[in-house]
Tab-separated table of C-alpha atoms and ligand atoms in Angstrom:
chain	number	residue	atom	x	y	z
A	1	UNK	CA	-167.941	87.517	-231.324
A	2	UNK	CA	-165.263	88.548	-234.014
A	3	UNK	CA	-163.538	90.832	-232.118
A	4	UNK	CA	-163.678	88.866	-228.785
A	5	UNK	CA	-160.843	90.983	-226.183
A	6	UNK	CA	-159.176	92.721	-229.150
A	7	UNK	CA	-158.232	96.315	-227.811
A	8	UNK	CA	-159.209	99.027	-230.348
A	9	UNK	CA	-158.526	102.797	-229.861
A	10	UNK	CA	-161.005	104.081	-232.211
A	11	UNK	CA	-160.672	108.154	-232.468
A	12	UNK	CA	-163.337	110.406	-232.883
A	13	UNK	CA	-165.258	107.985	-231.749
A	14	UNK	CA	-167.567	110.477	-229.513
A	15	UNK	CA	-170.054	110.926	-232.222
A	16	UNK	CA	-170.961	109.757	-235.612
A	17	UNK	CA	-169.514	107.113	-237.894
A	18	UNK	CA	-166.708	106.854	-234.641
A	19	UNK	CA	-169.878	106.191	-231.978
A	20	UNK	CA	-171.222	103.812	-234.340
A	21	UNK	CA	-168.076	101.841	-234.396
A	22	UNK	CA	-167.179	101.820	-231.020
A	23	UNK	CA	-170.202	99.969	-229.991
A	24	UNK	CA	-170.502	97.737	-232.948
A	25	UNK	CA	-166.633	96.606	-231.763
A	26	UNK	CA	-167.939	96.450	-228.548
A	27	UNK	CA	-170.505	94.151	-229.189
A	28	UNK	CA	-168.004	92.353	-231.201
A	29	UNK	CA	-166.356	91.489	-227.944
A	30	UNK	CA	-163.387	94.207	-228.391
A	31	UNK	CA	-162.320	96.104	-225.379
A	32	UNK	CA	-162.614	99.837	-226.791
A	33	UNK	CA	-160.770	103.153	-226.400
A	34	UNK	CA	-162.807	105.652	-226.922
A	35	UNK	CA	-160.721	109.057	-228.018
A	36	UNK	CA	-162.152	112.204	-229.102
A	37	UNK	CA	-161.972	116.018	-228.125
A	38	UNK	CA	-164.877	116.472	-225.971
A	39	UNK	CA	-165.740	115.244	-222.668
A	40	UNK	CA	-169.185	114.515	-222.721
A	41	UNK	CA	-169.115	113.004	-226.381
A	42	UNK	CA	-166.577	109.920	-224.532
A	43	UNK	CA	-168.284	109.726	-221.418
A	44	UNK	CA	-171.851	109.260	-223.412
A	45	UNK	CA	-170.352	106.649	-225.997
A	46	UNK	CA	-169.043	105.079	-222.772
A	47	UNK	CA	-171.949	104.986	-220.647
A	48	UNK	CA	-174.018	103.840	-223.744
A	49	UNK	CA	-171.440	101.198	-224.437
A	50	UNK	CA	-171.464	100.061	-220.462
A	51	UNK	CA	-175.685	99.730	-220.946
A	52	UNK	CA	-175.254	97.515	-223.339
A	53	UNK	CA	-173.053	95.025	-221.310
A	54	UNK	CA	-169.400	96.251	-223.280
A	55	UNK	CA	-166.162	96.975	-222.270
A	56	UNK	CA	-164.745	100.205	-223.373
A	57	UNK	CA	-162.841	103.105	-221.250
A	58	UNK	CA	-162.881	106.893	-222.643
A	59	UNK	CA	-159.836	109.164	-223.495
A	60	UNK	CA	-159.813	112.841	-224.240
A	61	UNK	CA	-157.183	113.089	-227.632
A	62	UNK	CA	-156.294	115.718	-229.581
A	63	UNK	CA	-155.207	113.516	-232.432
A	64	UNK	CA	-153.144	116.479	-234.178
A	65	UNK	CA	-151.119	116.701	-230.695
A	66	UNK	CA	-148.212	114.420	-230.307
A	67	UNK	CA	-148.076	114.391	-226.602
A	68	UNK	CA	-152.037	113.755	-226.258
A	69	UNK	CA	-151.637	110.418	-228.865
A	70	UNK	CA	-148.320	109.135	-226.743
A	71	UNK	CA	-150.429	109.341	-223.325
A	72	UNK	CA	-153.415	107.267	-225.225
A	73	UNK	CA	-151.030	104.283	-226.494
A	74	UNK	CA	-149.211	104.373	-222.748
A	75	UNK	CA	-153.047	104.673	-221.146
A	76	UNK	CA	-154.591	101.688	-223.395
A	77	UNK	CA	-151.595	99.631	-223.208
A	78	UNK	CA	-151.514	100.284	-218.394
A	79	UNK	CA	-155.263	99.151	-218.424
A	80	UNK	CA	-155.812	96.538	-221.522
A	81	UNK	CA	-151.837	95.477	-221.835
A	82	UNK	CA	-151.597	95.934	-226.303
A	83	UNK	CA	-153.304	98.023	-228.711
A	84	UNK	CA	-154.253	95.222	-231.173
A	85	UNK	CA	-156.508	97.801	-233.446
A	86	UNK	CA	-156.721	101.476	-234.128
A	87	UNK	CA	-159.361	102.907	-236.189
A	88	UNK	CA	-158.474	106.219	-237.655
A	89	UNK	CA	-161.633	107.904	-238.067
A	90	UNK	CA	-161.364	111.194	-236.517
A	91	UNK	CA	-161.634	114.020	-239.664
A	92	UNK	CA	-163.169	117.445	-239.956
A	93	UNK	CA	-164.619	119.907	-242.626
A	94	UNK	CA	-164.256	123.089	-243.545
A	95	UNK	CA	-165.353	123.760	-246.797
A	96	UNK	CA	-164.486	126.480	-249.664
A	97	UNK	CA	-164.209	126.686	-253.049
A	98	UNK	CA	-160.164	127.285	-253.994
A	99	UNK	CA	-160.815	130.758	-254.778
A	100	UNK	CA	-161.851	131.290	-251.345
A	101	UNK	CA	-160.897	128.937	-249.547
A	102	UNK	CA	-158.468	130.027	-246.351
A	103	UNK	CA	-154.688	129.440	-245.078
A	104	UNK	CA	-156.460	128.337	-241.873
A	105	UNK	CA	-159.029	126.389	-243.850
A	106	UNK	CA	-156.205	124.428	-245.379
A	107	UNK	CA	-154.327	124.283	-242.100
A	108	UNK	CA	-157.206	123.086	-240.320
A	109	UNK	CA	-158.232	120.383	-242.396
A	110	UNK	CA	-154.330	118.752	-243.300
A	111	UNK	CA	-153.954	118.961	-239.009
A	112	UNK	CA	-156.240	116.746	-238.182
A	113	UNK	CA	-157.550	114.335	-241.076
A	114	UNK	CA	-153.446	113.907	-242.602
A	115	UNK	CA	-151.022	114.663	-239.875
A	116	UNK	CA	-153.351	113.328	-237.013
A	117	UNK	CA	-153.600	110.138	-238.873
A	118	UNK	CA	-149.935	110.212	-239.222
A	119	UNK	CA	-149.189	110.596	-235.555
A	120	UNK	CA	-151.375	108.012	-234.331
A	121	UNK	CA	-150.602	105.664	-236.594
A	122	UNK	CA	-147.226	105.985	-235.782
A	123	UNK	CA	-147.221	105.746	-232.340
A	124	UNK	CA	-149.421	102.562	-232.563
A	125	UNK	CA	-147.223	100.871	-235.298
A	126	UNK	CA	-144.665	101.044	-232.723
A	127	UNK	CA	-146.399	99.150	-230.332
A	128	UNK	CA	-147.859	96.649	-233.133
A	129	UNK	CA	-143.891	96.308	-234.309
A	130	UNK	CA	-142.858	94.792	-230.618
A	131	UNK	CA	-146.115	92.776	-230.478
A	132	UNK	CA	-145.413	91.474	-234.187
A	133	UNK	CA	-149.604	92.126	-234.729
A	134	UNK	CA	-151.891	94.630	-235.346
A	135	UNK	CA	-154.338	96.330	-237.470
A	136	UNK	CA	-154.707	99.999	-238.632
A	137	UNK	CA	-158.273	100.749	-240.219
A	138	UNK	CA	-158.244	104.495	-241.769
A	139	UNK	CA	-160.955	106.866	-242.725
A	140	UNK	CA	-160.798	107.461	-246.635
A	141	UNK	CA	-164.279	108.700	-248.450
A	142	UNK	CA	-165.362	108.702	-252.007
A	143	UNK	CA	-163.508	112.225	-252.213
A	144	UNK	CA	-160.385	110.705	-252.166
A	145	UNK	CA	-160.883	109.161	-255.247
A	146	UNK	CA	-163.056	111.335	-257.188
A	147	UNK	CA	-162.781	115.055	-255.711
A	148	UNK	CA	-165.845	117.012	-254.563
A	149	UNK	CA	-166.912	120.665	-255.507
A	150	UNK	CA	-165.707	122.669	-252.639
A	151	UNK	CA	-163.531	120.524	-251.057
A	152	UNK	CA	-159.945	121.273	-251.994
A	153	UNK	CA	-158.524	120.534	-248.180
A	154	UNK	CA	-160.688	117.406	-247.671
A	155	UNK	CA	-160.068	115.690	-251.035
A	156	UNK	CA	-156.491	116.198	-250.504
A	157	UNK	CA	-156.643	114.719	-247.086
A	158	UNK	CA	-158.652	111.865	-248.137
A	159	UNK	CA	-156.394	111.127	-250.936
A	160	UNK	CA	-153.035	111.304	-249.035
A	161	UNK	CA	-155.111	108.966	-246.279
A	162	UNK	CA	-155.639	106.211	-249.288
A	163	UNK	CA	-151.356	107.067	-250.106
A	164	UNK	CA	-150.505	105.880	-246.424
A	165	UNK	CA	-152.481	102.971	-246.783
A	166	UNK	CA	-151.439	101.739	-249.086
A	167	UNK	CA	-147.936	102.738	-248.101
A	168	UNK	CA	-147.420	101.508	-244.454
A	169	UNK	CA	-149.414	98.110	-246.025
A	170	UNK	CA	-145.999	97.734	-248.017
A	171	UNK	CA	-143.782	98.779	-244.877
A	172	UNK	CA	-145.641	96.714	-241.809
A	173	UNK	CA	-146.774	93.510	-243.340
A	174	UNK	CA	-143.369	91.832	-242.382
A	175	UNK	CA	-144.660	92.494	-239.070
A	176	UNK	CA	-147.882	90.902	-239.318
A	177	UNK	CA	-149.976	94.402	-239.186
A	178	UNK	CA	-152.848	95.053	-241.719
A	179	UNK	CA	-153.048	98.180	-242.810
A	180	UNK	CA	-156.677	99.111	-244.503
A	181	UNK	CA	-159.088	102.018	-244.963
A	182	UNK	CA	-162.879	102.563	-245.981
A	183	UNK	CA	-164.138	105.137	-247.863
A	184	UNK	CA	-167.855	106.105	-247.392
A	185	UNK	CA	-170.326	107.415	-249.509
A	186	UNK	CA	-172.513	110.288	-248.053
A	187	UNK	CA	-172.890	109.260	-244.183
A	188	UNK	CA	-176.098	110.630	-242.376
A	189	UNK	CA	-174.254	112.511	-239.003
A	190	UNK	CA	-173.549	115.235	-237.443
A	191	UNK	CA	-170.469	116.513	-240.584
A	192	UNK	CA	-173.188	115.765	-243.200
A	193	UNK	CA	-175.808	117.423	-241.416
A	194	UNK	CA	-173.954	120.617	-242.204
A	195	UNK	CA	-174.737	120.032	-245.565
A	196	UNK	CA	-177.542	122.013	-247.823
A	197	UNK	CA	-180.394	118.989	-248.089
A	198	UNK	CA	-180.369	119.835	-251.798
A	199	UNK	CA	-176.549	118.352	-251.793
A	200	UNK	CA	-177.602	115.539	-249.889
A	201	UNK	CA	-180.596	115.017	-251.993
A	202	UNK	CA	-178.472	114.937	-254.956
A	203	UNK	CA	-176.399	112.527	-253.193
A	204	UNK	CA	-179.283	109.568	-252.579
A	205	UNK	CA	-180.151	110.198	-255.670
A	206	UNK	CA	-176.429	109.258	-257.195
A	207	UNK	CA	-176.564	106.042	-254.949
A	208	UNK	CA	-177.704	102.863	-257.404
A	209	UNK	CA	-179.704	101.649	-254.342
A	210	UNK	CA	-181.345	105.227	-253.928
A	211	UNK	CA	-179.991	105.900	-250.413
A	212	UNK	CA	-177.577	107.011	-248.073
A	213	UNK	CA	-175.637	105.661	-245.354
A	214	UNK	CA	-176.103	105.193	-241.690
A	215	UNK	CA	-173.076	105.351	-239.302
A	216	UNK	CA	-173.758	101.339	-238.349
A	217	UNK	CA	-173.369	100.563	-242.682
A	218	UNK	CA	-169.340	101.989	-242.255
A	219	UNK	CA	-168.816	100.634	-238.470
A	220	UNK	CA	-169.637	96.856	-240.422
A	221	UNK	CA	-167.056	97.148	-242.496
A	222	UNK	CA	-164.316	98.392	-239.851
A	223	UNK	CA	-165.800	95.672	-237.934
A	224	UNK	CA	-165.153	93.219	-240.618
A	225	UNK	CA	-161.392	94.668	-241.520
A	226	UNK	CA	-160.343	94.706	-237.763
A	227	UNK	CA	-161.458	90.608	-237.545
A	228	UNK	CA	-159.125	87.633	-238.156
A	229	UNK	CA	-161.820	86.636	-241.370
A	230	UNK	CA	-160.015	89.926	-242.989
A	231	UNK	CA	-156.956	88.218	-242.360
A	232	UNK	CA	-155.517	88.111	-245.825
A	233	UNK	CA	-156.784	91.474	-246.819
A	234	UNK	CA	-154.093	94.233	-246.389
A	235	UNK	CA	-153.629	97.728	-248.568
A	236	UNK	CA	-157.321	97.827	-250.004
A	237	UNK	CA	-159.835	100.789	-249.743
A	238	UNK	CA	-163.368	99.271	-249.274
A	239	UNK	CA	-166.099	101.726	-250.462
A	240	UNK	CA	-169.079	101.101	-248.956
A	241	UNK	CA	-171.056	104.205	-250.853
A	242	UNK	CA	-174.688	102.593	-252.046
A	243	UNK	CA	-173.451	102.370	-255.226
A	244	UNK	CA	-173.084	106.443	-255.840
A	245	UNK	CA	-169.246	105.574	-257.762
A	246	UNK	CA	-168.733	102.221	-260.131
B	1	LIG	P1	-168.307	113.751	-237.116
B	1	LIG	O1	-169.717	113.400	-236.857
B	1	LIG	O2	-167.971	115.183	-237.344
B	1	LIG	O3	-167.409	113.165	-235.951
B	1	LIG	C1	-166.021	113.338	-235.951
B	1	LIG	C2	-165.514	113.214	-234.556
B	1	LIG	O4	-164.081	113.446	-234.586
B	1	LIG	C3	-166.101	114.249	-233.605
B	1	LIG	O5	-166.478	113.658	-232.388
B	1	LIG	C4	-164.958	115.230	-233.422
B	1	LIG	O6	-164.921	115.883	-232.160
B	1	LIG	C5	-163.747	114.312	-233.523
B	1	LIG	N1	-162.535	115.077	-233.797
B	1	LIG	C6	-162.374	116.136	-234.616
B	1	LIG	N2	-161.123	116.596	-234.551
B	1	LIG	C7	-160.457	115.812	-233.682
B	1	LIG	C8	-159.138	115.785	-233.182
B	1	LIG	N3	-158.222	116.705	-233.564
B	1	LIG	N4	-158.779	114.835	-232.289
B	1	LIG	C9	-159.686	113.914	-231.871
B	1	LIG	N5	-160.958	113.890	-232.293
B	1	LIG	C10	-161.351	114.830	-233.196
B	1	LIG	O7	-167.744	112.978	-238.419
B	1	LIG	P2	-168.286	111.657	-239.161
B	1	LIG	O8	-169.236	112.079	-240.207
B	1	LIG	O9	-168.703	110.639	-238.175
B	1	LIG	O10	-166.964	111.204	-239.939
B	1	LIG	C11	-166.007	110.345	-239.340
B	1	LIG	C12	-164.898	110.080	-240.355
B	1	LIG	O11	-165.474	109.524	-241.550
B	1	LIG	C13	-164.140	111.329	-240.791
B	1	LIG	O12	-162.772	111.041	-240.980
B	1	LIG	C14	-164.779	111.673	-242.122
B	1	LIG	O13	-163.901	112.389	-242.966
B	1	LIG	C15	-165.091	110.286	-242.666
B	1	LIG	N6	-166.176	110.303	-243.647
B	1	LIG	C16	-167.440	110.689	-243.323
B	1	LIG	C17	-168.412	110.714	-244.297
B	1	LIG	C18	-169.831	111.123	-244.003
B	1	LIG	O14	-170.627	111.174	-244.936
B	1	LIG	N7	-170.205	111.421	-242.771
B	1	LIG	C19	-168.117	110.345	-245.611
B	1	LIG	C20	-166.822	109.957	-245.923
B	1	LIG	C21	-165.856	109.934	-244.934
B	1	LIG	P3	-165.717	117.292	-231.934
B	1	LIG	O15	-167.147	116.957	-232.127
B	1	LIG	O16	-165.405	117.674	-230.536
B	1	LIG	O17	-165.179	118.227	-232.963
């Protein structure tokens, strides 16, 4: 078990890639936070989590909300005593070309995927400072390297998230927290299944192995940054995209 009693607050972690990696930390041996927006979304992640012999308590967050990611530090650190990894993955959509795209469409999308990342990361590094360890995992995507037709708000997200990476990598180290993100290819779950299935056609077809990804491919490679055999490995963005960008 790599991740044997590690806490990890993983956000948005309710549905999707964040579901996925909750119970692959789980069965990792990591006691897990899970924080999202809905009720139901935490309490089935939980349940499902429970089933399966894990450890994991739910939290409802609004990441973009400075009060709500204060109370989850204070909760995690009352029942599990440190917050030894946070996984940054909640993120939204909402997609327009720039010609049309909205004030609240920008507004919307910079909340929650730049400053929300911000906040709780933040508020955990604080923690991590005083416990002198920690790791912060954050959700990139190929669109923060490359761009992606209709996605002004996202890509800029996405490409500020790889900035403060790299950034707080440089500014925590000397207190022995990793910093890290992955960026994903085209991830079959409920965001992508918004998607026309000519686009995500298009997109298996761009992937050298002819595929796209499943929510378990990204939570293996948090799993793997969040474990002491990543120990060296600090400021990197692992793509884990089938191939669709080399
Ligand atoms: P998803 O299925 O839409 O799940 C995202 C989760 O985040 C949802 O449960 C959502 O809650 C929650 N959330 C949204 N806003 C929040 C907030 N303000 N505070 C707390 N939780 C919030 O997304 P996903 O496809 O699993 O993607 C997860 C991450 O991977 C995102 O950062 C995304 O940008 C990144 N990513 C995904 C792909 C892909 O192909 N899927 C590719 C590259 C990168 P509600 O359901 O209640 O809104």
């Amino acid at each position: 078990m790599r991740l044997k009693d590690k806490v990890a607050i993983i956000t948005g972690a309710g549905r999707g890639i964040g579901e996925a990696t909750a119970k692959k930390f789980a069965s990792e041996g990591a006691k897990v936070v899970v924080a999202d927006l809905n009720h139901e979304d935490v309490d089935q992640t939980v349940t499902a989590i429970k089933e399966l012999g894990g450890e994991a308590i739910g939290t409802l967050v609004n990441v973009t909300k400075r009060a709500d990611v204060k109370a989850l530090m204070e909760r995690t650190i009352a029942i599990y005593g440190s917050v030894d990894v946070v996984v940054n993955n909640a993120g939204i959509t909402a997609d327009a070309q720039l010609l049309k795209m909205t004030d609240e469409q920008w507004d919307q999308v910079i909340d929650v995927n730049l400053k929300g990342v911000f906040t709780v990361s933040q508020e955990a590094a604080t923690v991590m400072k005083e416990q002198n360890s920690g790791v912060i995992l954050n959700a990139s995507s190929i669109v923060g390297s490359f761009g992606n037709f209709g996605q002004t708000n996202y890509a800029a997200t996405k490409w500020g998230v790889n900035g403060m990476t790299k950034t707080w990598a440089k500014e925590l180290g000397r207190y022995n927290i990793r910093v890290n993100a992955v960026a994903p290819g085209f991830i079959l779950t409920p965001m992508t299944e918004k998607m026309p299935e000519k686009v995500l056609n298009i997109m298996k077809e761009k992937s050298v192995l002819n595929d796209l990804g499943s929510p378990e491919d990204i939570a293996n490679g948090y799993a793997f940054l969040a474990s002491d055999e990543a120990r060296f490995i600090t400021g990197t963005i692992l793509s884990i995209d089938g191939g669709v960008v080399i």
